[in-house]
Short mmCIF file of C-alpha atoms and ligand atoms in Angstrom, two decimals:
data_model
loop_
_atom_site.label_atom_id
_atom_site.label_comp_id
_atom_site.label_asym_id
_atom_site.label_seq_id
_atom_site.Cartn_x
_atom_site.Cartn_y
_atom_site.Cartn_z
CA MET A 147 0.14 0.25 0.41
CA LYS A 148 1.55 3.37 -1.13
CA ASP A 149 -0.05 6.70 0.59
CA GLY A 150 -3.00 4.72 1.81
CA PHE A 151 -3.91 3.58 -1.73
CA ASN A 152 -5.00 0.24 -2.14
CA ALA A 153 -5.08 -1.48 -5.44
CA PHE A 154 -7.47 -4.99 -4.20
CA GLU A 155 -9.79 -2.08 -2.18
CA MET A 156 -10.23 -0.63 -5.41
CA ALA A 157 -11.14 -3.44 -7.88
CA GLN A 158 -13.09 -4.79 -5.44
CA ALA A 159 -15.16 -1.21 -5.27
CA GLN A 160 -15.39 -1.20 -9.21
CA PHE A 161 -16.62 -4.79 -8.81
CA ASP A 162 -19.29 -3.85 -6.03
CA ARG A 163 -20.72 -1.34 -8.42
CA VAL A 164 -21.33 -3.26 -11.28
CA ALA A 165 -22.65 -6.60 -9.01
CA ASP A 166 -25.50 -3.89 -8.25
CA LEU A 167 -25.70 -2.49 -12.01
CA LEU A 168 -26.14 -6.51 -12.87
CA SER A 169 -28.00 -7.34 -9.89
CA LEU A 170 -25.77 -10.12 -8.81
CA GLU A 171 -26.96 -12.72 -6.20
CA SER A 172 -24.68 -12.97 -3.07
CA GLY A 173 -23.03 -16.07 -3.57
CA MET A 174 -21.72 -15.28 -6.97
CA ARG A 175 -21.18 -11.67 -5.41
CA GLU A 176 -18.54 -13.54 -3.18
CA LEU A 177 -17.38 -15.62 -6.33
CA LEU A 178 -16.11 -13.32 -8.17
CA ARG A 179 -14.67 -10.43 -5.42
CA TRP A 180 -12.43 -12.68 -4.15
CA PRO A 181 -9.45 -14.49 -5.75
CA MET A 182 -9.95 -18.05 -5.36
CA ARG A 183 -6.21 -19.28 -4.29
CA GLU A 184 -3.31 -17.61 -3.48
CA PHE A 185 0.28 -18.56 -2.71
CA HIS A 186 2.84 -16.57 -0.80
CA PHE A 187 6.53 -18.19 -0.44
CA THR A 188 10.16 -17.29 0.32
CA ILE A 189 12.62 -17.74 -1.96
CA PRO A 190 16.75 -17.93 -0.88
CA VAL A 191 19.20 -16.90 -2.99
CA ARG A 192 22.83 -16.90 -2.70
CA MET A 193 24.16 -13.22 -3.68
CA ASP A 194 27.44 -12.25 -6.20
CA ASP A 195 28.69 -11.76 -2.16
CA GLY A 196 28.04 -15.22 -0.80
CA SER A 197 25.58 -13.71 1.30
CA VAL A 198 21.67 -15.37 1.13
CA ARG A 199 19.55 -13.22 0.75
CA VAL A 200 15.54 -13.82 0.97
CA PHE A 201 12.69 -12.78 -1.36
CA ARG A 202 9.39 -13.11 -0.77
CA GLY A 203 7.12 -13.76 -3.75
CA PHE A 204 3.28 -14.46 -4.91
CA ARG A 205 1.11 -15.96 -6.87
CA ILE A 206 -2.48 -15.68 -6.94
CA GLN A 207 -5.21 -17.00 -8.66
CA HIS A 208 -8.70 -14.86 -8.90
CA ASN A 209 -10.60 -16.86 -11.38
CA ASP A 210 -10.59 -19.80 -14.03
CA LEU A 211 -13.95 -20.46 -14.64
CA ARG A 212 -13.18 -19.36 -18.43
CA GLY A 213 -10.19 -21.66 -18.87
CA PRO A 214 -6.51 -21.24 -17.28
CA ALA A 215 -5.74 -17.84 -14.57
CA LYS A 216 -3.38 -15.54 -16.69
CA GLY A 217 -1.40 -12.96 -16.00
CA GLY A 218 1.91 -11.47 -15.85
CA ILE A 219 5.53 -11.11 -12.87
CA ARG A 220 6.27 -8.15 -11.89
CA PHE A 221 9.55 -7.74 -9.54
CA HIS A 222 8.86 -4.25 -7.80
CA PRO A 223 10.66 -3.21 -4.59
CA GLN A 224 7.44 -1.71 -3.17
CA GLU A 225 5.14 -5.06 -4.20
CA THR A 226 2.41 -5.85 -2.07
CA ALA A 227 -0.07 -8.95 -1.66
CA ASP A 228 -2.78 -6.22 -2.49
CA THR A 229 -1.67 -5.25 -5.52
CA VAL A 230 -0.89 -8.73 -6.68
CA ARG A 231 -4.65 -9.39 -5.57
CA ALA A 232 -6.32 -6.31 -7.61
CA LEU A 233 -3.66 -7.05 -10.84
CA ALA A 234 -4.79 -10.76 -10.30
CA THR A 235 -8.69 -9.40 -10.03
CA TRP A 236 -8.53 -7.08 -13.39
CA MET A 237 -6.86 -10.04 -15.27
CA THR A 238 -10.09 -11.78 -14.87
CA TRP A 239 -11.96 -8.96 -16.50
CA LYS A 240 -9.45 -7.99 -19.34
CA CYS A 241 -9.94 -11.38 -20.61
CA SER A 242 -13.56 -11.92 -19.84
CA LEU A 243 -13.55 -8.42 -22.14
CA VAL A 244 -11.56 -9.60 -25.24
CA ASP A 245 -13.64 -12.47 -24.76
CA ILE A 246 -10.35 -15.08 -24.90
CA PRO A 247 -10.64 -18.38 -23.12
CA LEU A 248 -8.24 -17.67 -20.19
CA GLY A 249 -8.81 -16.81 -16.37
CA GLY A 250 -6.93 -14.51 -14.35
CA GLY A 251 -3.86 -14.64 -12.06
CA LYS A 252 -0.75 -12.34 -11.46
CA GLY A 253 2.52 -12.95 -9.41
CA GLY A 254 5.41 -10.53 -7.83
CA ILE A 255 8.66 -10.52 -6.06
CA ILE A 256 9.59 -7.65 -3.77
CA CYS A 257 13.08 -6.86 -5.31
CA ASP A 258 14.96 -4.28 -7.12
CA PRO A 259 16.35 -6.02 -9.95
CA ARG A 260 17.85 -2.35 -11.28
CA ARG A 261 20.47 -3.31 -8.36
CA MET A 262 20.93 -7.52 -8.95
CA SER A 263 23.46 -8.94 -11.69
CA PRO A 264 21.82 -11.15 -14.48
CA ARG A 265 23.30 -14.13 -12.77
CA GLU A 266 21.09 -13.24 -9.20
CA GLN A 267 18.16 -12.18 -11.24
CA GLU A 268 18.19 -15.60 -12.96
CA GLN A 269 18.68 -17.50 -9.57
CA LEU A 270 15.15 -15.64 -8.63
CA CYS A 271 13.49 -16.74 -11.38
CA ARG A 272 14.41 -19.99 -10.81
CA GLY A 273 13.97 -19.59 -7.18
CA TRP A 274 10.00 -18.44 -8.11
CA VAL A 275 9.21 -21.15 -10.51
CA ARG A 276 10.75 -24.03 -7.76
CA GLN A 277 7.93 -22.34 -5.25
CA ILE A 278 5.01 -22.58 -7.13
CA PHE A 279 5.96 -25.35 -9.74
CA LYS A 280 2.91 -27.86 -8.95
CA ASN A 281 0.35 -25.03 -8.96
CA VAL A 282 1.22 -23.78 -12.63
CA GLY A 283 1.53 -24.77 -15.80
CA PRO A 284 -0.52 -25.07 -19.16
CA VAL A 285 -3.66 -25.96 -18.28
CA SER A 286 -3.63 -24.41 -14.83
CA ASP A 287 -1.95 -20.65 -14.68
CA VAL A 288 0.19 -19.35 -17.43
CA PRO A 289 2.70 -16.43 -16.32
CA ALA A 290 4.23 -13.46 -18.54
CA PRO A 291 6.40 -10.79 -17.99
CA ASP A 292 4.90 -7.17 -16.54
CA VAL A 293 6.51 -4.62 -14.66
CA MET A 294 11.04 -4.76 -14.66
CA THR A 295 10.22 -8.24 -16.35
CA ASN A 296 11.31 -9.42 -19.70
CA ALA A 297 11.72 -12.20 -21.98
CA GLN A 298 15.27 -13.72 -20.76
CA HIS A 299 13.69 -14.04 -17.21
CA MET A 300 10.78 -16.13 -18.78
CA LEU A 301 12.90 -17.74 -20.44
CA TRP A 302 14.83 -18.68 -17.67
CA MET A 303 11.42 -19.59 -15.87
CA LEU A 304 10.62 -22.10 -18.56
CA ASP A 305 13.80 -23.57 -18.52
CA GLU A 306 13.46 -24.33 -14.56
CA TYR A 307 10.15 -25.42 -15.07
CA GLU A 308 10.87 -28.10 -18.14
CA ILE A 309 13.93 -29.42 -15.88
CA LEU A 310 11.04 -30.14 -12.98
CA ALA A 311 8.58 -31.05 -15.42
CA GLY A 312 10.84 -33.44 -17.54
CA GLY A 313 9.58 -32.38 -20.97
CA HIS A 314 8.97 -29.11 -23.17
CA TYR A 315 6.09 -27.07 -22.19
CA PRO A 316 6.16 -24.00 -24.26
CA GLY A 317 2.52 -23.60 -23.17
CA PHE A 318 3.87 -22.39 -19.74
CA ILE A 319 4.88 -18.95 -19.75
CA THR A 320 4.26 -16.17 -22.04
CA GLY A 321 6.65 -13.32 -23.40
CA LYS A 322 9.68 -16.29 -24.44
CA PRO A 323 12.20 -14.73 -26.82
CA ILE A 324 11.46 -14.72 -30.63
CA GLY A 325 12.87 -18.23 -31.87
CA MET A 326 12.12 -19.94 -28.27
CA GLY A 327 8.67 -19.80 -28.75
CA GLY A 328 7.87 -16.34 -28.49
CA SER A 329 5.35 -14.54 -30.94
CA LEU A 330 6.24 -11.81 -33.83
CA GLY A 331 4.34 -9.15 -32.36
CA ARG A 332 3.96 -9.37 -28.63
CA THR A 333 6.74 -6.55 -27.61
CA GLU A 334 4.51 -4.27 -29.87
CA ALA A 335 0.82 -5.79 -28.71
CA THR A 336 0.00 -3.49 -25.60
CA GLY A 337 1.05 -0.27 -26.69
CA TYR A 338 -0.27 -1.11 -30.55
CA GLY A 339 -3.87 -2.43 -28.75
CA VAL A 340 -3.85 1.13 -26.75
CA MET A 341 -3.65 3.13 -30.12
CA PHE A 342 -5.73 0.44 -31.66
CA CYS A 343 -8.25 1.23 -28.88
CA VAL A 344 -7.53 5.48 -29.87
CA ARG A 345 -8.49 5.28 -33.16
CA GLU A 346 -11.98 3.42 -33.12
CA ALA A 347 -12.61 6.07 -30.40
CA MET A 348 -11.94 9.03 -32.55
CA ARG A 349 -13.89 7.09 -34.96
CA ARG A 350 -17.17 7.44 -33.43
CA LEU A 351 -16.14 10.79 -31.64
CA GLY A 352 -16.31 11.96 -35.74
CA ARG A 353 -12.59 13.08 -35.56
CA GLU A 354 -8.91 11.21 -36.40
CA VAL A 355 -5.94 10.42 -34.73
CA ARG A 356 -3.93 12.70 -37.31
CA GLY A 357 -3.42 15.98 -36.20
CA MET A 358 -3.98 14.84 -32.62
CA THR A 359 -1.98 16.21 -29.55
CA ALA A 360 -1.21 13.22 -26.42
CA ALA A 361 0.99 13.43 -23.08
CA PHE A 362 2.01 9.77 -21.75
CA GLN A 363 2.98 9.12 -19.11
CA GLY A 364 5.92 6.43 -18.13
CA PHE A 365 8.45 4.87 -21.03
CA GLY A 366 8.45 1.37 -20.83
CA ASN A 367 7.13 -1.05 -22.88
CA VAL A 368 3.77 0.11 -23.02
CA ALA A 369 4.73 3.92 -23.60
CA GLN A 370 7.13 3.42 -26.73
CA TYR A 371 4.92 1.41 -28.71
CA ALA A 372 1.89 3.22 -28.02
CA LEU A 373 3.41 6.43 -28.81
CA ARG A 374 5.11 4.85 -31.81
CA TRP A 375 2.14 4.27 -33.36
CA PHE A 376 0.66 7.63 -32.40
CA THR A 377 3.47 9.19 -34.07
CA ALA A 378 3.39 7.16 -37.25
CA ALA A 379 -0.68 7.94 -37.44
CA GLY A 380 0.67 11.72 -37.60
CA GLY A 381 -0.15 12.16 -33.82
CA ARG A 382 1.97 14.90 -31.67
CA ALA A 383 2.97 13.77 -28.52
CA VAL A 384 4.14 16.63 -26.47
CA SER A 385 6.02 14.83 -23.35
CA VAL A 386 6.59 11.59 -21.83
CA SER A 387 7.51 11.30 -18.49
CA CYS A 388 9.49 8.17 -16.08
CA TRP A 389 11.15 7.49 -12.71
CA ASP A 390 14.67 8.30 -12.55
CA ALA A 391 16.02 5.93 -10.26
CA HIS A 392 19.59 7.79 -9.82
CA ASP A 393 17.22 11.04 -8.62
CA ASN A 394 14.23 8.61 -6.95
CA ILE A 395 11.84 11.17 -9.02
CA ALA A 396 9.43 11.13 -11.68
CA TYR A 397 10.70 13.53 -14.79
CA THR A 398 8.81 14.86 -17.23
CA TYR A 399 10.11 15.34 -21.00
CA ARG A 400 8.30 18.21 -22.95
CA ARG A 401 9.30 18.82 -26.77
CA GLY A 402 6.49 21.15 -27.51
CA ASP A 403 6.50 20.63 -31.18
CA GLY A 404 6.55 16.65 -30.74
CA VAL A 405 8.69 14.25 -28.99
CA ASP A 406 10.51 11.85 -31.13
CA PRO A 407 10.20 8.27 -30.26
CA ASP A 408 12.70 6.86 -31.75
CA PHE A 409 15.73 9.33 -30.37
CA LEU A 410 13.97 8.75 -27.01
CA VAL A 411 13.92 4.99 -27.13
CA SER A 412 17.87 5.42 -28.03
CA ILE A 413 18.45 7.73 -25.31
CA THR A 414 16.00 4.96 -22.91
CA ASP A 415 17.63 2.11 -20.52
CA SER A 416 15.38 -1.27 -20.71
CA TYR A 417 13.78 -0.53 -16.91
CA GLY A 418 12.68 2.81 -19.07
CA ALA A 419 14.36 5.68 -17.67
CA ILE A 420 15.76 8.56 -19.73
CA ASP A 421 19.43 9.91 -19.80
CA ARG A 422 18.21 12.87 -18.62
CA GLN A 423 21.43 14.96 -19.94
CA LYS A 424 20.80 13.44 -23.23
CA ALA A 425 17.73 14.67 -23.44
CA VAL A 426 18.60 18.25 -21.96
CA ALA A 427 21.13 18.50 -24.87
CA ALA A 428 19.12 17.36 -27.46
CA GLY A 429 16.41 20.63 -26.08
CA TYR A 430 13.95 18.85 -24.45
CA GLU A 431 12.56 20.43 -21.00
CA VAL A 432 12.40 18.94 -18.04
CA LEU A 433 9.62 19.17 -16.12
CA PRO A 434 8.65 17.32 -12.28
CA GLY A 435 7.04 14.02 -13.09
CA GLU A 436 3.54 14.89 -12.27
CA GLU A 437 3.26 17.57 -14.59
CA TRP A 438 2.34 14.87 -17.38
CA ILE A 439 -1.16 15.73 -16.53
CA LYS A 440 -1.64 19.10 -16.96
CA GLN A 441 -0.18 19.40 -20.22
CA PRO A 442 -2.59 21.43 -22.52
CA VAL A 443 -3.69 18.34 -25.40
CA GLU A 444 -5.98 16.13 -26.51
CA ILE A 445 -5.45 12.63 -24.90
CA LEU A 446 -3.51 11.76 -21.98
CA VAL A 447 -2.56 8.08 -21.64
CA PRO A 448 -0.81 7.03 -18.66
CA CYS A 449 1.59 4.04 -19.17
CA ALA A 450 3.15 3.88 -15.83
CA LEU A 451 1.78 2.81 -11.87
CA GLU A 452 -1.79 2.78 -10.91
CA ASN A 453 -2.99 5.69 -8.74
CA GLN A 454 -2.27 8.15 -10.67
CA ILE A 455 -5.38 9.80 -11.73
CA ASN A 456 -7.06 10.79 -8.56
CA ALA A 457 -9.80 12.47 -6.56
CA ASP A 458 -6.11 15.30 -6.63
CA THR A 459 -4.84 14.80 -9.74
CA VAL A 460 -8.28 14.62 -11.53
CA ARG A 461 -8.86 18.27 -11.28
CA GLN A 462 -5.91 18.90 -12.85
CA ILE A 463 -6.26 17.69 -16.54
CA ALA A 464 -6.33 20.53 -19.26
CA PRO A 465 -9.44 21.44 -20.41
CA SER A 466 -8.38 20.24 -24.14
CA VAL A 467 -8.18 17.12 -22.77
CA VAL A 468 -10.89 14.86 -24.45
CA LEU A 469 -9.93 11.28 -23.96
CA LEU A 470 -8.00 9.60 -21.30
CA ALA A 471 -6.37 6.05 -22.87
CA GLU A 472 -5.45 4.26 -19.78
CA GLY A 473 -2.27 2.18 -20.73
CA ALA A 474 -1.41 0.77 -17.38
CA ASN A 475 -3.62 -0.82 -15.05
CA GLY A 476 -5.33 1.10 -12.56
CA PRO A 477 -4.20 4.66 -13.49
CA THR A 478 -7.69 6.06 -12.06
CA THR A 479 -9.14 5.81 -8.99
CA PRO A 480 -13.16 4.81 -8.67
CA ASP A 481 -13.34 8.58 -7.23
CA ALA A 482 -11.98 10.22 -10.16
CA ASP A 483 -14.17 8.82 -12.21
CA PRO A 484 -17.45 10.99 -11.58
CA VAL A 485 -15.45 14.33 -12.43
CA LEU A 486 -14.08 12.36 -15.57
CA LYS A 487 -17.65 11.67 -16.49
CA GLN A 488 -19.13 15.09 -15.72
CA ARG A 489 -16.28 16.47 -17.81
CA GLY A 490 -17.35 14.18 -20.63
CA ILE A 491 -14.00 13.17 -21.24
CA TYR A 492 -14.03 9.76 -23.19
CA VAL A 493 -12.63 7.28 -20.93
CA LEU A 494 -11.01 3.77 -22.50
CA PRO A 495 -10.76 1.84 -19.82
CA ASP A 496 -7.93 0.05 -18.72
CA PHE A 497 -8.74 -3.64 -18.76
CA LEU A 498 -10.00 -3.02 -22.64
CA CYS A 499 -7.02 -0.62 -23.58
CA ASN A 500 -4.27 -2.41 -22.61
CA ALA A 501 -5.63 -6.33 -23.64
CA GLY A 502 -3.73 -6.16 -26.08
CA GLY A 503 -0.78 -7.72 -24.48
CA VAL A 504 -2.74 -10.49 -23.04
CA THR A 505 -4.81 -10.85 -26.25
CA CYS A 506 -0.83 -11.46 -28.08
CA SER A 507 -0.02 -14.23 -24.96
CA TYR A 508 -3.17 -15.85 -25.99
CA PHE A 509 -1.72 -15.85 -29.61
CA GLU A 510 1.68 -17.01 -28.42
CA GLN A 511 -0.11 -20.12 -26.55
CA VAL A 512 -2.34 -20.74 -29.65
CA GLN A 513 1.11 -20.96 -31.90
CA ALA A 514 2.70 -23.24 -29.00
CA ALA A 515 0.21 -25.76 -29.24
CA MET A 516 0.32 -26.09 -32.94
CA ASN A 517 3.76 -25.51 -33.31
CA PHE A 518 3.59 -23.17 -36.26
CA TYR A 519 4.49 -19.46 -36.07
CA TRP A 520 2.51 -16.55 -37.54
CA ASP A 521 4.37 -14.00 -38.91
CA LYS A 522 4.17 -10.49 -37.44
CA GLU A 523 1.19 -9.15 -39.75
CA GLU A 524 -0.93 -11.92 -39.24
CA VAL A 525 -0.02 -11.29 -35.42
CA LEU A 526 -1.36 -7.86 -35.62
CA LYS A 527 -4.47 -8.42 -38.01
CA ARG A 528 -5.91 -10.61 -35.15
CA LEU A 529 -4.87 -8.32 -32.28
CA ASP A 530 -6.82 -5.13 -34.23
CA SER A 531 -9.41 -7.34 -34.88
CA ILE A 532 -10.06 -8.67 -31.26
CA MET A 533 -9.67 -4.85 -29.63
CA THR A 534 -11.74 -3.57 -32.37
CA ARG A 535 -14.67 -5.88 -31.46
CA ALA A 536 -13.89 -5.82 -27.76
CA PHE A 537 -13.95 -1.85 -28.36
CA HIS A 538 -17.57 -1.25 -30.29
CA ALA A 539 -19.20 -4.14 -28.19
CA MET A 540 -18.18 -1.80 -25.14
CA ALA A 541 -19.06 1.19 -26.56
CA ASP A 542 -22.41 0.20 -28.08
CA LEU A 543 -23.81 -0.77 -24.80
CA ALA A 544 -22.52 1.90 -22.74
CA ASP A 545 -24.23 3.97 -25.78
CA ALA A 546 -27.15 1.54 -25.65
CA ARG A 547 -27.89 1.97 -21.91
CA GLY A 548 -26.47 5.98 -20.98
CA VAL A 549 -23.44 4.37 -18.96
CA PHE A 550 -19.93 5.42 -18.23
CA MET A 551 -17.68 3.28 -20.81
CA ARG A 552 -15.49 1.86 -17.47
CA ASP A 553 -19.42 0.64 -15.91
CA ALA A 554 -20.37 -1.18 -19.45
CA ALA A 555 -16.87 -2.58 -20.01
CA TYR A 556 -17.12 -4.32 -16.51
CA MET A 557 -20.84 -5.42 -17.23
CA ILE A 558 -19.48 -7.30 -19.94
CA ALA A 559 -16.97 -8.69 -18.49
CA VAL A 560 -17.95 -9.83 -15.29
CA GLU A 561 -21.26 -10.71 -16.61
CA ARG A 562 -19.46 -13.60 -19.18
CA VAL A 563 -17.70 -15.02 -15.37
CA ALA A 564 -20.81 -15.27 -13.77
CA HIS A 565 -21.87 -16.71 -16.80
CA ALA A 566 -19.95 -19.18 -16.92
CA ALA A 567 -19.93 -20.24 -12.89
CA ARG A 568 -23.50 -20.85 -13.83
CA LEU A 569 -23.07 -23.11 -16.84
CA ARG A 570 -20.57 -24.68 -14.26
CA GLY A 571 -22.81 -25.01 -11.50
CA ARG A 572 -20.50 -23.11 -8.89
CA ALA A 573 -22.98 -20.29 -7.84
P1 LIG B 678 7.64 -0.83 -17.71
O1 LIG B 678 8.31 -1.15 -16.51
O2 LIG B 678 8.38 -1.54 -19.15
O3 LIG B 678 7.24 0.95 -17.95
C1 LIG B 678 7.29 1.29 -16.66
C2 LIG B 678 7.69 2.66 -16.67
O4 LIG B 678 7.14 3.90 -15.97
C3 LIG B 678 8.72 3.59 -17.48
O5 LIG B 678 9.39 3.84 -18.05
C4 LIG B 678 8.93 3.71 -15.14
O6 LIG B 678 10.44 4.96 -15.44
C5 LIG B 678 8.06 4.25 -15.28
N1 LIG B 678 7.34 5.12 -14.62
C6 LIG B 678 7.67 4.64 -12.73
N2 LIG B 678 6.67 5.25 -11.96
C7 LIG B 678 6.53 6.54 -12.60
C8 LIG B 678 6.23 7.87 -12.15
N3 LIG B 678 6.09 7.70 -10.81
N4 LIG B 678 5.92 8.83 -13.36
C9 LIG B 678 6.40 8.49 -14.34
N5 LIG B 678 7.05 7.51 -15.03
C10 LIG B 678 7.22 6.38 -14.04
O7 LIG B 678 6.49 -1.16 -17.48
P2 LIG B 678 5.06 -1.43 -18.87
O8 LIG B 678 5.73 -3.08 -19.09
O9 LIG B 678 5.21 -0.12 -19.98
O10 LIG B 678 4.17 -1.32 -17.93
C11 LIG B 678 2.96 0.36 -17.68
C12 LIG B 678 1.93 0.17 -16.71
O11 LIG B 678 1.48 -0.68 -18.23
C13 LIG B 678 1.75 -1.17 -15.90
O12 LIG B 678 0.56 -0.96 -14.93
C14 LIG B 678 1.66 -2.47 -16.05
O13 LIG B 678 1.21 -3.45 -15.07
C15 LIG B 678 0.65 -1.97 -17.59
N6 LIG B 678 0.88 -3.07 -18.72
C16 LIG B 678 1.73 -3.65 -19.32
C17 LIG B 678 1.71 -4.58 -20.22
C18 LIG B 678 2.69 -5.37 -21.14
O14 LIG B 678 2.77 -5.93 -22.27
N7 LIG B 678 3.92 -4.52 -20.45
C19 LIG B 678 0.44 -5.22 -20.18
C20 LIG B 678 -1.01 -4.67 -19.69
C21 LIG B 678 -1.23 -3.87 -18.68
#
């Protein structure tokens, strides 16, 4: 928990609201409100200096009524069980909303990989798998990368799993490197998926992406590809922001005539931290991190962390903003929603907007099962079609019932899972 914010309480508050809208019966509410299973464990790692450090790991499976639990593993020094619970819950709704046959899970390790050698990180990955081996797998729970984890971490985890299982199980984990069971397009999938939703929203608003202005928060995997797509489509992003681990503070990098994605990526490390001196030398203005939300743009794209748009910060959003595209998980707290609604800001809720990643992870599993891999064009075409369909289903319901976009998305997602529970006779 940070600053009194509790992501799981937020996920439950969002669920309670939609349970009321759907008039869900009490047993069903209890079933869907809580994770079905949780694992908390320790992972001892022999560090490079010879000492042993014990890390805390989690895997939380929220729901598997529609298919195996699915969700990433985060490495973060401030990771909490409640954050992982919330993220597992959101995965259930996300997979349901885009209608792929998967449930929701999430994992985490309290650690800071930026301060660990590659060997120490490898031991941590292998240790995590050894502790959870019997309770995850291609037909029960399928992990993936998330904040501060990458394809190399996934491959170490797969390798450990396959050693223990004594066979090849590429469906155990997604986000693997290309050529080692990974899917082309996975790196781009989440950021592009965000922008497929933005494109469709603009069409519905009778506008187009070309000529629109945007401000991004974060400059990691999601933001980088969303920014690239947006710029290529003729949009102008005026700022991106990131966490500076050296100064322990976030900065916003601004250039009024449009940031250059390729240049910024070239001066950004693998954790999404921009080299401040190089940015300044190239003429970028450096502002405090929280300035991203005040930019006089038409689109805001939060792609960093949860709890960024809350009762306090929502009032800083400029009058020019027409669209909020939630690339991050849980960037907006429930108490900010009424303000967004009253302002008429078109909201693309996180569990739709960033569902491109899990959709492509699903494609990775499909390809692994066939042992036949599609080219990138095919992956992105299928991704576009799933994201576009899910967006319009949500927007149609919001129009038909006169409800807020986030409520419409929740109504579709929760009702599908409730339907599966009824069919299975679980509630
Ligand atoms: P990442 O680790 O690659 O990048 C995170 C970025 O956020 C970095 O640039 C970091 O510097 C920045 N950041 C951290 N704290 C900040 C702060 N206080 N202010 C400004 N910037 C800050 O992570 P990512 O994979 O891009 O994920 C970003 C968000 O999207 C997370 O909420 C994640 O759960 C969500 N998400 C990611 C994927 C995916 O496929 N990568 C899929 C769905 C959702």
